[in-house]
CSV table of C-alpha atoms in Angstrom, one decimal:
chain,number,residue,atom,x,y,z
V,1,MET,CA,0.0,0.0,0.0
V,2,VAL,CA,1.4,3.4,-1.0
V,3,ARG,CA,1.5,6.0,1.8
V,4,PRO,CA,-1.4,8.4,1.5
V,5,GLU,CA,-1.0,11.9,0.4
V,6,PRO,CA,-1.1,14.5,3.3
V,7,ASP,CA,-4.5,15.9,2.0
V,8,ALA,CA,-6.1,12.5,1.6
V,9,ALA,CA,-9.4,11.9,3.4
V,10,LEU,CA,-9.3,9.7,6.5
V,11,ARG,CA,-10.7,6.3,5.8
V,12,ARG,CA,-11.9,3.4,7.9
V,13,CYS,CA,-10.2,0.0,8.1
V,14,ALA,CA,-12.5,-2.8,7.0
V,15,GLU,CA,-11.0,-5.2,9.5
V,16,CYS,CA,-11.0,-3.2,12.8
V,17,GLY,CA,-13.4,-0.4,12.0
V,18,GLY,CA,-11.1,2.3,13.2
V,19,TYR,CA,-9.2,4.7,11.1
V,20,ALA,CA,-6.8,3.0,8.8
V,21,TYR,CA,-3.3,2.6,10.4
V,22,ALA,CA,-4.7,3.3,13.9
V,23,GLY,CA,-5.4,-0.3,14.7
V,24,ALA,CA,-1.8,-1.4,14.6
V,25,PRO,CA,-0.2,-3.4,16.0
V,26,ASP,CA,-3.1,-5.6,16.9
V,27,CYS,CA,-5.1,-5.2,13.6
V,28,ALA,CA,-3.2,-7.2,10.9
V,29,ALA,CA,-4.5,-4.9,8.2
V,30,CYS,CA,-3.5,-1.7,9.9
V,31,ARG,CA,-0.1,-3.3,10.8
V,32,ALA,CA,0.5,-4.1,7.2
V,33,LEU,CA,-0.3,-0.5,6.3
V,34,VAL,CA,2.2,0.9,8.9
V,35,ASP,CA,4.9,-1.6,7.7
V,36,GLY,CA,4.1,-0.5,4.1
V,37,ILE,CA,5.2,3.1,4.9
V,38,VAL,CA,8.7,1.7,5.4
V,39,GLU,CA,8.6,-1.2,3.0
V,40,GLY,CA,7.3,0.7,0.0
V,41,GLU,CA,10.2,3.2,0.2
V,42,TRP,CA,12.7,0.3,0.6
V,43,ALA,CA,11.3,-1.4,-2.5
V,44,ALA,CA,11.8,1.8,-4.5
V,45,PHE,CA,15.3,2.1,-3.1
V,46,LEU,CA,16.2,-1.4,-4.3
V,47,ARG,CA,14.9,-0.7,-7.8
V,48,GLN,CA,16.9,2.5,-8.0
V,49,ARG,CA,20.0,0.5,-7.2
V,50,ASP,CA,19.1,-2.5,-9.4
V,51,THR,CA,19.3,-4.8,-6.3
V,52,VAL,CA,17.3,-8.0,-5.9
V,53,ALA,CA,15.4,-8.5,-2.6
V,54,GLY,CA,16.2,-11.4,-0.4
V,55,GLY,CA,19.9,-12.0,-1.2
V,56,ASP,CA,23.4,-11.2,0.0
V,57,GLN,CA,23.4,-8.0,-2.1
V,58,GLU,CA,20.3,-6.7,-0.3
V,59,ARG,CA,21.8,-7.5,3.1
V,60,ALA,CA,25.1,-5.8,2.2
V,61,LEU,CA,23.1,-2.7,1.1
V,62,ALA,CA,21.2,-2.8,4.4
V,63,GLU,CA,24.5,-2.9,6.3
V,64,THR,CA,25.8,0.1,4.4
V,65,VAL,CA,22.6,2.1,5.1
V,66,ALA,CA,22.7,1.2,8.8
V,67,ALA,CA,26.3,2.4,9.0
V,68,GLU,CA,25.5,5.8,7.5
V,69,PRO,CA,21.9,6.7,8.5
V,70,HIS,CA,22.5,10.4,8.1
V,71,ARG,CA,22.7,9.9,4.3
V,72,HIS,CA,19.3,8.3,3.9
V,73,ASP,CA,15.6,8.9,4.5
V,74,TRP,CA,14.3,7.6,7.8
V,75,ARG,CA,12.1,5.0,6.0
V,76,ILE,CA,15.2,3.6,4.2
V,77,VAL,CA,17.1,3.4,7.5
V,78,ASP,CA,14.2,1.7,9.4
V,79,ALA,CA,13.8,-0.9,6.6
V,80,ALA,CA,17.6,-1.5,6.5
V,81,LEU,CA,17.6,-2.3,10.3
V,82,ASP,CA,14.7,-4.7,9.8
V,83,ARG,CA,17.0,-6.7,7.5
V,84,LEU,CA,19.8,-7.0,10.0
V,85,VAL,CA,20.1,-9.4,12.9
V,86,CYS,CA,21.0,-8.1,16.4
V,87,PRO,CA,24.3,-9.8,17.5
V,88,ASP,CA,23.1,-9.8,21.1
V,89,CYS,CA,19.5,-10.9,21.1
V,90,GLY,CA,19.0,-12.4,17.6
V,91,ALA,CA,16.0,-10.3,16.8
V,92,ARG,CA,15.7,-7.8,14.0
V,93,LEU,CA,18.2,-5.0,14.8
V,94,ALA,CA,16.7,-2.2,16.9
V,95,ARG,CA,13.5,-4.2,17.5
V,96,GLY,CA,14.7,-6.7,20.2
V,97,PRO,CA,13.5,-6.8,23.8
V,98,ALA,CA,13.8,-3.8,26.1
V,99,GLY,CA,17.2,-3.6,27.6
V,100,CYS,CA,19.1,-5.1,24.7
V,101,ALA,CA,22.1,-2.9,24.4
V,102,ALA,CA,22.8,-3.5,20.7
V,103,CYS,CA,19.2,-2.8,19.8
V,104,ASP,CA,19.0,0.3,21.9
V,105,LEU,CA,22.1,1.7,20.3
V,106,ALA,CA,20.9,1.0,16.8
V,107,HIS,CA,17.5,2.5,17.7
V,108,GLY,CA,19.2,5.7,18.9
V,109,PHE,CA,21.3,6.1,15.8
V,110,ARG,CA,18.3,5.6,13.5
V,111,TYR,CA,17.3,9.2,14.5
V,112,ALA,CA,20.2,10.6,12.6
V,113,ALA,CA,18.3,9.8,9.4
V,114,ILE,CA,16.8,12.5,7.1
V,115,GLU,CA,13.2,13.6,7.6
V,116,THR,CA,11.6,15.6,4.8
V,117,ASP,CA,8.3,17.4,5.4
V,118,PRO,CA,6.0,17.2,2.4
V,119,PRO,CA,4.8,20.5,0.9
V,120,GLY,CA,1.9,22.1,2.8
V,121,VAL,CA,2.2,20.4,6.1
V,122,PRO,CA,3.3,22.0,9.4
V,123,PRO,CA,7.1,21.8,10.0
V,124,GLY,CA,7.9,18.7,12.1
V,125,ASN,CA,5.0,16.7,10.7
V,126,GLU,CA,7.4,14.1,9.2
V,127,HIS,CA,9.3,13.8,12.4
V,128,ALA,CA,6.0,13.1,14.2
V,129,ILE,CA,5.1,10.4,11.7
V,130,ARG,CA,8.4,8.6,12.0
V,131,VAL,CA,8.3,8.7,15.8
V,132,ASN,CA,4.8,7.3,15.8
V,133,VAL,CA,5.6,4.6,13.3
V,134,SER,CA,8.6,3.6,15.3
V,135,VAL,CA,6.5,3.3,18.5
V,136,VAL,CA,3.8,1.3,16.8
V,137,ARG,CA,6.4,-1.1,15.3
V,138,ARG,CA,8.2,-1.5,18.6
V,139,PRO,CA,5.3,-1.6,21.1
V,140,HIS,CA,7.0,-4.0,23.5
V,141,VAL,CA,9.5,-1.4,24.6
V,142,THR,CA,7.0,1.4,25.1
V,143,SER,CA,4.2,2.0,27.7
V,144,GLU,CA,0.7,0.8,26.7
V,145,SER,CA,-0.6,4.4,27.1
V,146,GLU,CA,2.0,5.8,24.7
V,147,VAL,CA,1.3,3.1,22.1
V,148,LEU,CA,-2.4,3.9,22.4
V,149,VAL,CA,-1.9,7.7,21.7
V,150,ARG,CA,0.7,7.1,19.0
V,151,ARG,CA,-1.3,4.6,17.0
V,152,LEU,CA,-4.6,6.6,17.2
V,153,LEU,CA,-2.8,9.8,16.2
V,154,LEU,CA,-0.9,8.3,13.2
V,155,PRO,CA,-3.8,8.6,10.7
V,156,LEU,CA,-4.1,12.3,11.5
V,157,LEU,CA,-0.4,12.9,11.1
V,158,LEU,CA,-0.4,11.1,7.7
V,159,ALA,CA,-3.2,13.5,6.7
V,160,GLY,CA,-1.1,16.5,7.4
V,161,PHE,CA,-2.1,17.3,11.0
V,162,LEU,CA,0.3,18.2,13.8
V,163,PRO,CA,-1.1,18.8,17.3
V,164,THR,CA,-0.3,22.1,19.0
V,165,THR,CA,1.5,22.0,22.3
V,166,GLU,CA,-1.8,22.7,24.0
V,167,GLU,CA,-3.5,19.9,22.2
V,168,ALA,CA,-0.7,17.4,23.1
V,169,GLN,CA,-0.8,18.5,26.7
V,170,ARG,CA,-4.6,18.0,26.9
V,171,VAL,CA,-4.3,14.5,25.5
V,172,SER,CA,-1.4,13.7,27.9
V,173,ALA,CA,-3.4,14.9,30.9
V,174,LEU,CA,-6.4,12.9,29.8
V,175,VAL,CA,-4.2,9.7,29.6
V,176,LYS,CA,-2.9,10.3,33.1
V,177,ARG,CA,-6.2,10.9,34.8
V,178,SER,CA,-8.3,8.3,32.9
V,179,PRO,CA,-9.0,5.0,34.6
V,180,PRO,CA,-7.3,2.1,32.8
V,181,GLY,CA,-10.5,0.5,31.9
V,182,ARG,CA,-11.8,3.6,30.1
V,183,ARG,CA,-8.6,5.1,28.9
V,184,ALA,CA,-8.7,3.8,25.4
V,185,HIS,CA,-12.3,4.9,24.9
V,186,LEU,CA,-11.7,8.4,26.3
V,187,VAL,CA,-8.5,9.0,24.3
V,188,GLU,CA,-10.1,7.7,21.1
V,189,ARG,CA,-13.0,10.1,21.7
V,190,ALA,CA,-10.6,13.0,22.3
V,191,LEU,CA,-8.6,12.3,19.2
V,192,GLN,CA,-11.8,11.8,17.2
V,193,ALA,CA,-12.7,15.4,18.2
V,194,LEU,CA,-9.3,16.6,16.9
V,195,ALA,CA,-9.9,14.7,13.7
V,196,ASP,CA,-13.3,16.2,13.2
V,197,ASP,CA,-12.0,19.7,13.8
V,198,PHE,CA,-9.1,19.1,11.5
V,199,SER,CA,-11.4,17.9,8.7
V,200,ARG,CA,-13.7,20.9,9.1
V,201,THR,CA,-10.8,23.3,9.0
V,202,ARG,CA,-9.2,21.7,6.0
V,203,HIS,CA,-12.4,21.7,4.0
V,204,ALA,CA,-13.4,25.2,4.9
V,205,ALA,CA,-10.0,26.9,4.6
V,206,PRO,CA,-9.5,26.8,0.8
V,207,ALA,CA,-12.3,29.3,0.3
V,208,ALA,CA,-10.5,31.6,2.8
V,209,GLY,CA,-7.1,30.8,1.5
V,210,SER,CA,-5.7,29.9,4.9
V,211,SER,CA,-5.5,26.1,5.0
V,212,PRO,CA,-2.4,24.8,6.8
V,213,THR,CA,-2.4,21.8,4.5
V,214,SER,CA,-3.0,23.5,1.2
V,215,PRO,CA,-0.4,22.6,-1.5
V,216,GLY,CA,2.1,25.3,-1.8
V,217,THR,CA,1.5,26.9,1.6
V,218,ARG,CA,5.0,26.0,2.7
V,219,ALA,CA,8.0,24.7,0.9
V,220,ALA,CA,9.1,21.2,1.9
V,221,THR,CA,11.5,21.1,4.8
V,222,ARG,CA,14.3,18.6,5.1
V,223,ARG,CA,16.0,17.9,8.4
V,224,ARG,CA,17.7,15.3,10.5
V,225,SER,CA,16.3,14.7,13.9
V,226,GLY,CA,19.6,13.9,15.5
V,227,ARG,CA,20.3,11.3,18.2
V,228,GLY,CA,18.7,12.2,21.4
V,229,ARG,CA,15.8,14.2,20.0
V,230,PRO,CA,12.4,13.4,21.6
V,231,ARG,CA,11.0,10.2,20.2
């Protein structure tokens, strides 16, 4: 599945009923969509280099990418790490159990990769997407509450949304004060309200010429997050 364009309408997953992507990692269909964000870019990367998937040549290419993450898009780096084996735990590199030193080190260095905001999205949108994708694909090393928020927010980020500091703080406070049994329902309802407001703003703004996600509003920005940046 090709990654959606930032201005694409939010759609529902036929398998879990939530917004597409938001059901990962439990929903297999949503999990495949999230993996596709990374795998689709890697497939194009292999074609550009006339490299066949699944062989020694691909593994050597993955090793090269992992050794110089600052030269590649974050999706390429994440896909490369998936193709390497951790020497300590034997899992896919950077996706092993919590506390695996080699995986933790590789995970930290992945954030040196390039992040490029598409045109028309708030600066930092791409960084938010890559952090949420990373959390959803490594849920076993993150708190259940953070996985909940990250997965539910991902479809909005892909549509070009970026929460304000105030919105993020409200959601964080809601998570902290919600009873565990009702937390998922309350957080989903709060993020649904953000989604509804974002959709209304996006559809109404073109007439006023003030949409934060209108093509051409901003030039694409290209950055590296750097090791140690919030993730």
